[in-house]
Every structure is written in C-alpha cells, then in structure tokens.
PDB file of C-alpha atoms in Angstrom:
ATOM      1  CA  MET A 430     -62.513 -60.550  -2.621  1.00 91.00           C
ATOM      2  CA  ASP A 431     -59.229 -59.809  -4.147  1.00 92.00           C
ATOM      3  CA  PHE A 432     -55.923 -61.906  -3.530  1.00 93.00           C
ATOM      4  CA  PRO A 433     -52.715 -63.282  -6.083  1.00 94.00           C
ATOM      5  CA  ALA A 434     -52.145 -66.523  -6.362  1.00 95.00           C
ATOM      6  CA  LYS A 435     -50.363 -68.476  -8.778  1.00 95.00           C
ATOM      7  CA  CYS A 436     -51.940 -70.793 -11.052  1.00 96.00           C
ATOM      8  CA  ILE A 437     -51.009 -74.353 -10.735  1.00 96.00           C
ATOM      9  CA  GLN A 438     -53.733 -76.347 -12.943  1.00 96.00           C
ATOM     10  CA  PHE A 439     -56.128 -75.799 -15.665  1.00 95.00           C
ATOM     11  CA  LEU A 440     -58.938 -78.068 -14.977  1.00 95.00           C
ATOM     12  CA  GLY A 441     -60.546 -78.059 -18.265  1.00 94.00           C
ATOM     13  CA  GLU A 442     -63.938 -76.372 -19.664  1.00 94.00           C
ATOM     14  CA  THR A 443     -67.509 -78.234 -19.482  1.00 94.00           C
ATOM     15  CA  THR A 444     -70.700 -77.327 -21.255  1.00 94.00           C
ATOM     16  CA  GLY A 445     -74.341 -78.406 -21.122  1.00 94.00           C
ATOM     17  CA  THR A 446     -77.419 -77.492 -21.795  1.00 93.00           C
ATOM     18  CA  SER A 447     -79.627 -76.367 -18.809  1.00 90.00           C
ATOM     19  CA  LYS A 448     -83.793 -77.685 -18.183  1.00 92.00           C
ATOM     20  CA  ALA A 449     -84.660 -74.719 -20.033  1.00 92.00           C
ATOM     21  CA  GLY A 450     -82.654 -75.261 -23.184  1.00 92.00           C
ATOM     22  CA  ASN A 451     -80.016 -72.651 -22.377  1.00 92.00           C
ATOM     23  CA  PRO A 452     -76.450 -74.013 -23.329  1.00 93.00           C
ATOM     24  CA  TRP A 453     -73.790 -72.955 -20.975  1.00 92.00           C
ATOM     25  CA  LYS A 454     -70.309 -73.690 -19.789  1.00 94.00           C
ATOM     26  CA  LYS A 455     -67.577 -73.770 -16.771  1.00 94.00           C
ATOM     27  CA  LYS A 456     -63.518 -73.151 -16.173  1.00 95.00           C
ATOM     28  CA  GLU A 457     -62.067 -74.459 -13.604  1.00 96.00           C
ATOM     29  CA  TRP A 458     -58.470 -73.674 -12.021  1.00 96.00           C
ATOM     30  CA  VAL A 459     -56.313 -74.488  -9.441  1.00 97.00           C
ATOM     31  CA  VAL A 460     -54.324 -71.802  -7.704  1.00 97.00           C
ATOM     32  CA  GLU A 461     -51.778 -71.668  -4.725  1.00 96.00           C
ATOM     33  CA  THR A 462     -51.941 -68.652  -2.747  1.00 95.00           C
ATOM     34  CA  PHE A 463     -48.833 -66.348  -1.007  1.00 92.00           C
ATOM     35  CA  GLY A 464     -47.996 -66.014   2.484  1.00 88.00           C
ATOM     36  CA  ASN A 465     -46.818 -68.325   5.209  1.00 91.00           C
ATOM     37  CA  PHE A 466     -49.284 -70.822   4.393  1.00 93.00           C
ATOM     38  CA  PRO A 467     -50.354 -71.117   1.126  1.00 94.00           C
ATOM     39  CA  ARG A 468     -53.412 -72.557   0.349  1.00 95.00           C
ATOM     40  CA  LYS A 469     -54.881 -74.556  -3.065  1.00 96.00           C
ATOM     41  CA  VAL A 470     -58.492 -72.913  -3.948  1.00 96.00           C
ATOM     42  CA  LYS A 471     -60.184 -74.408  -7.202  1.00 96.00           C
ATOM     43  CA  VAL A 472     -61.805 -71.485  -8.873  1.00 96.00           C
ATOM     44  CA  GLN A 473     -64.324 -71.298 -11.725  1.00 95.00           C
ATOM     45  CA  CYS A 474     -66.131 -68.722 -14.099  1.00 94.00           C
ATOM     46  CA  PHE A 475     -69.699 -69.276 -15.689  1.00 90.00           C
ATOM     47  CA  GLY A 476     -70.886 -68.110 -18.706  1.00 88.00           C
ATOM     48  CA  GLU A 477     -69.630 -65.464 -21.550  1.00 86.00           C
ATOM     49  CA  LYS A 478     -66.962 -64.531 -19.512  1.00 86.00           C
ATOM     50  CA  SER A 479     -65.061 -68.070 -19.530  1.00 85.00           C
ATOM     51  CA  ASP A 480     -64.254 -67.077 -22.824  1.00 86.00           C
ATOM     52  CA  LEU A 481     -61.514 -63.827 -21.360  1.00 85.00           C
ATOM     53  CA  MET A 482     -60.699 -65.561 -18.847  1.00 86.00           C
ATOM     54  CA  ASN A 483     -56.931 -67.581 -19.787  1.00 88.00           C
ATOM     55  CA  LEU A 484     -54.859 -68.370 -16.670  1.00 92.00           C
ATOM     56  CA  GLU A 485     -51.797 -69.962 -17.676  1.00 93.00           C
ATOM     57  CA  PRO A 486     -49.843 -72.763 -15.514  1.00 95.00           C
ATOM     58  CA  GLY A 487     -46.769 -71.269 -13.337  1.00 94.00           C
ATOM     59  CA  ARG A 488     -47.322 -67.163 -13.375  1.00 94.00           C
ATOM     60  CA  ASP A 489     -48.613 -65.302 -11.087  1.00 95.00           C
ATOM     61  CA  TYR A 490     -52.356 -63.045 -11.111  1.00 94.00           C
ATOM     62  CA  MET A 491     -54.392 -61.087  -9.120  1.00 94.00           C
ATOM     63  CA  LEU A 492     -57.787 -62.986  -8.792  1.00 94.00           C
ATOM     64  CA  SER A 493     -60.838 -60.806  -7.789  1.00 93.00           C
ATOM     65  CA  VAL A 494     -63.883 -63.719  -6.741  1.00 94.00           C
ATOM     66  CA  ASP A 495     -67.009 -63.792  -5.251  1.00 95.00           C
ATOM     67  CA  LEU A 496     -67.781 -66.085  -2.595  1.00 95.00           C
ATOM     68  CA  GLU A 497     -70.775 -68.349  -1.992  1.00 95.00           C
ATOM     69  CA  SER A 498     -72.339 -71.339   0.036  1.00 96.00           C
ATOM     70  CA  ARG A 499     -75.293 -73.078  -1.357  1.00 94.00           C
ATOM     71  CA  GLU A 500     -77.064 -76.247   0.362  1.00 96.00           C
ATOM     72  CA  PHE A 501     -77.652 -79.302  -1.480  1.00 94.00           C
ATOM     73  CA  ASN A 502     -79.821 -82.598   0.333  1.00 96.00           C
ATOM     74  CA  GLY A 503     -78.703 -81.350   3.837  1.00 96.00           C
ATOM     75  CA  ARG A 504     -74.989 -80.762   2.763  1.00 96.00           C
ATOM     76  CA  TRP A 505     -73.193 -77.440   1.760  1.00 96.00           C
ATOM     77  CA  TYR A 506     -70.700 -76.632  -1.037  1.00 94.00           C
ATOM     78  CA  THR A 507     -68.921 -73.074  -1.671  1.00 94.00           C
ATOM     79  CA  ASP A 508     -68.199 -71.921  -4.641  1.00 94.00           C
ATOM     80  CA  VAL A 509     -65.327 -69.210  -5.620  1.00 95.00           C
ATOM     81  CA  SER A 510     -66.299 -67.379  -8.849  1.00 94.00           C
ATOM     82  CA  LEU A 511     -63.475 -65.148 -10.888  1.00 94.00           C
ATOM     83  CA  PHE A 512     -65.383 -61.977 -12.426  1.00 91.00           C
ATOM     84  CA  ARG A 513     -61.777 -60.315 -12.861  1.00 92.00           C
ATOM     85  CA  VAL A 514     -57.953 -61.226 -12.877  1.00 91.00           C
ATOM     86  CA  SER A 515     -55.192 -59.219 -14.215  1.00 89.00           C
ATOM     87  CA  ASP A 516     -51.117 -60.048 -13.779  1.00 89.00           C
ATOM     88  CA  TYR A 517     -49.695 -59.973 -10.013  1.00 86.00           C
ATOM     89  CA  VAL A 518     -46.125 -57.905 -10.093  1.00 79.00           C
ATOM     90  CA  ALA A 519     -44.968 -57.845  -6.752  1.00 68.00           C
ATOM     91  CA  GLN A 520     -43.500 -54.960  -4.974  1.00 58.00           C
ATOM     92  CA  GLY A 521     -41.951 -53.979  -1.441  1.00 49.00           C
ATOM     93  CA  VAL A 522     -39.033 -56.582   0.212  1.00 40.00           C
ATOM     94  CA  ALA A 523     -37.039 -58.517  -1.477  1.00 40.00           C
ATOM     95  CA  GLY A 524     -36.511 -61.980   0.391  1.00 39.00           C
ATOM     96  CA  SER A 525     -40.253 -61.998   1.336  1.00 41.00           C
ATOM     97  CA  ASN A 526     -41.888 -65.432   0.175  1.00 44.00           C
ATOM     98  CA  ILE A 527     -44.133 -64.304  -2.607  1.00 45.00           C
ATOM     99  CA  PRO A 528     -42.021 -64.432  -5.811  1.00 46.00           C
ATOM    100  CA  GLY A 529     -40.620 -61.053  -6.865  1.00 45.00           C
ATOM    101  CA  GLY A 530     -40.154 -59.835  -3.277  1.00 43.00           C
ATOM    102  CA  GLY A 531     -43.195 -58.229  -2.017  1.00 44.00           C
ATOM    103  CA  SER A 532     -45.640 -58.774   0.859  1.00 42.00           C
ATOM    104  CA  TYR A 533     -49.202 -58.700   0.564  1.00 45.00           C
ATOM    105  CA  ASN A 534     -50.019 -57.161   3.738  1.00 45.00           C
ATOM    106  CA  GLN A 535     -48.596 -59.660   6.211  1.00 43.00           C
ATOM    107  CA  PRO A 536     -45.800 -59.379   8.341  1.00 44.00           C
ATOM    108  CA  GLN A 537     -42.633 -62.131   7.335  1.00 47.00           C
ATOM    109  CA  GLN A 538     -40.776 -63.581   9.634  1.00 47.00           C
ATOM    110  CA  PRO A 539     -37.680 -65.110   7.781  1.00 51.00           C
ATOM    111  CA  ALA A 540     -37.358 -68.953   7.817  1.00 51.00           C
ATOM    112  CA  ASN A 541     -34.829 -70.628  10.368  1.00 54.00           C
ATOM    113  CA  GLN A 542     -34.621 -67.333  12.496  1.00 53.00           C
ATOM    114  CA  PRO A 543     -35.468 -66.728  16.265  1.00 54.00           C
ATOM    115  CA  TYR A 544     -38.365 -65.084  17.318  1.00 52.00           C
ATOM    116  CA  ASN A 545     -37.702 -61.314  17.594  1.00 55.00           C
ATOM    117  CA  ALA A 546     -39.641 -59.545  20.699  1.00 53.00           C
ATOM    118  CA  PRO A 547     -41.444 -56.267  19.722  1.00 53.00           C
ATOM    119  CA  GLN A 548     -38.656 -52.888  20.512  1.00 54.00           C
ATOM    120  CA  GLY A 549     -39.820 -50.440  22.859  1.00 53.00           C
ATOM    121  CA  PRO A 550     -39.653 -46.721  21.800  1.00 55.00           C
ATOM    122  CA  TYR A 551     -35.853 -46.597  23.128  1.00 55.00           C
ATOM    123  CA  GLY A 552     -34.753 -49.725  22.173  1.00 53.00           C
ATOM    124  CA  GLY A 553     -35.127 -53.080  24.401  1.00 53.00           C
ATOM    125  CA  ASN A 554     -37.758 -55.583  24.280  1.00 50.00           C
ATOM    126  CA  VAL A 555     -41.446 -54.200  25.287  1.00 49.00           C
ATOM    127  CA  ASP A 556     -42.236 -55.534  28.560  1.00 49.00           C
ATOM    128  CA  PHE A 557     -45.911 -54.918  30.703  1.00 48.00           C
ATOM    129  CA  VAL A 558     -44.393 -55.287  34.218  1.00 51.00           C
ATOM    130  CA  SER A 559     -41.397 -52.899  34.816  1.00 49.00           C
ATOM    131  CA  GLU A 560     -37.810 -53.332  36.004  1.00 53.00           C
ATOM    132  CA  SER A 561     -38.536 -52.512  39.435  1.00 55.00           C
ATOM    133  CA  GLY A 562     -40.747 -55.649  39.989  1.00 55.00           C
ATOM    134  CA  ASP A 563     -44.285 -53.668  40.216  1.00 57.00           C
ATOM    135  CA  ASP A 564     -46.534 -53.406  37.036  1.00 56.00           C
ATOM    136  CA  ASN A 565     -48.262 -49.954  37.839  1.00 59.00           C
ATOM    137  CA  LEU A 566     -51.768 -51.325  36.587  1.00 55.00           C
ATOM    138  CA  PRO A 567     -55.112 -50.033  38.698  1.00 59.00           C
ATOM    139  CA  PHE A 568     -56.366 -53.917  38.915  1.00 52.00           C
TER     140      PHE A 568
END
C-alpha cells in the first residue's frame, strides 16, 4: 500500500536479542496522512532496512507499507511496516490541502464553500425527477 504523508516525529530505535540469540533492531515514526481527514499513523521498520530509512520530521514522503495484524492473548495488534520511502512531490490543482498544491485521488471541496450539486451535460443541477413531475422510471 502506498500513500503520501508528512513525518511528524521520530520515536527512536529499539534493539535487542531474540530467543535464538540473534540481534534485532527497529525504528519507529509517527506520520500524518494528507486529505480532508488527516490521520496520524505509527510506522516501523525492522532489521537491516532500518539503517536505510531515515525519515526527518517536517518532510513529506511517499511511503510503501505492509499491513499485518496478529493476535496475542486474545487481543489483536496491527503493524504498519515500511519497506520503501521516497520524497513526495505533489502535483496538481493549487489550493488543495496537500502541500505543494496536489491532490491524492480525492476530490477536494474548498473550505467554507457551499456544496455545489453535480451539473448536467447541458448545465443545471442533476435531478432524478423531470421538471414535468413524472420520473419516467419503469417501477
């Protein structure tokens, strides 16, 4: 799954040793998605790839992640694991809420603007009842 996000915070690196005696390490960050309803998400990277992942707070990235849930003692936990990161350069309509003026496959309704109904092919609002009052539906 790919999505653009801004890095909000670096949570640090954790290291340890597995039961088998193998060393392991993990890095974690908090990122915030773009769009009308931004979400904060904790992402992580395990192993040798964590040395290659260096997200800087305040910068925008395109993140490629794997989602996985697991059960432990009757509770479910979800991991969002990074496997690829690249700089995010937004392109598109100026004035959207994505830095750089882009849109991420979502229609944007400007803030503080009234809702505009969809327009028909000859102008005017799309309406499912004709002006004569009959709807011409077969049922």
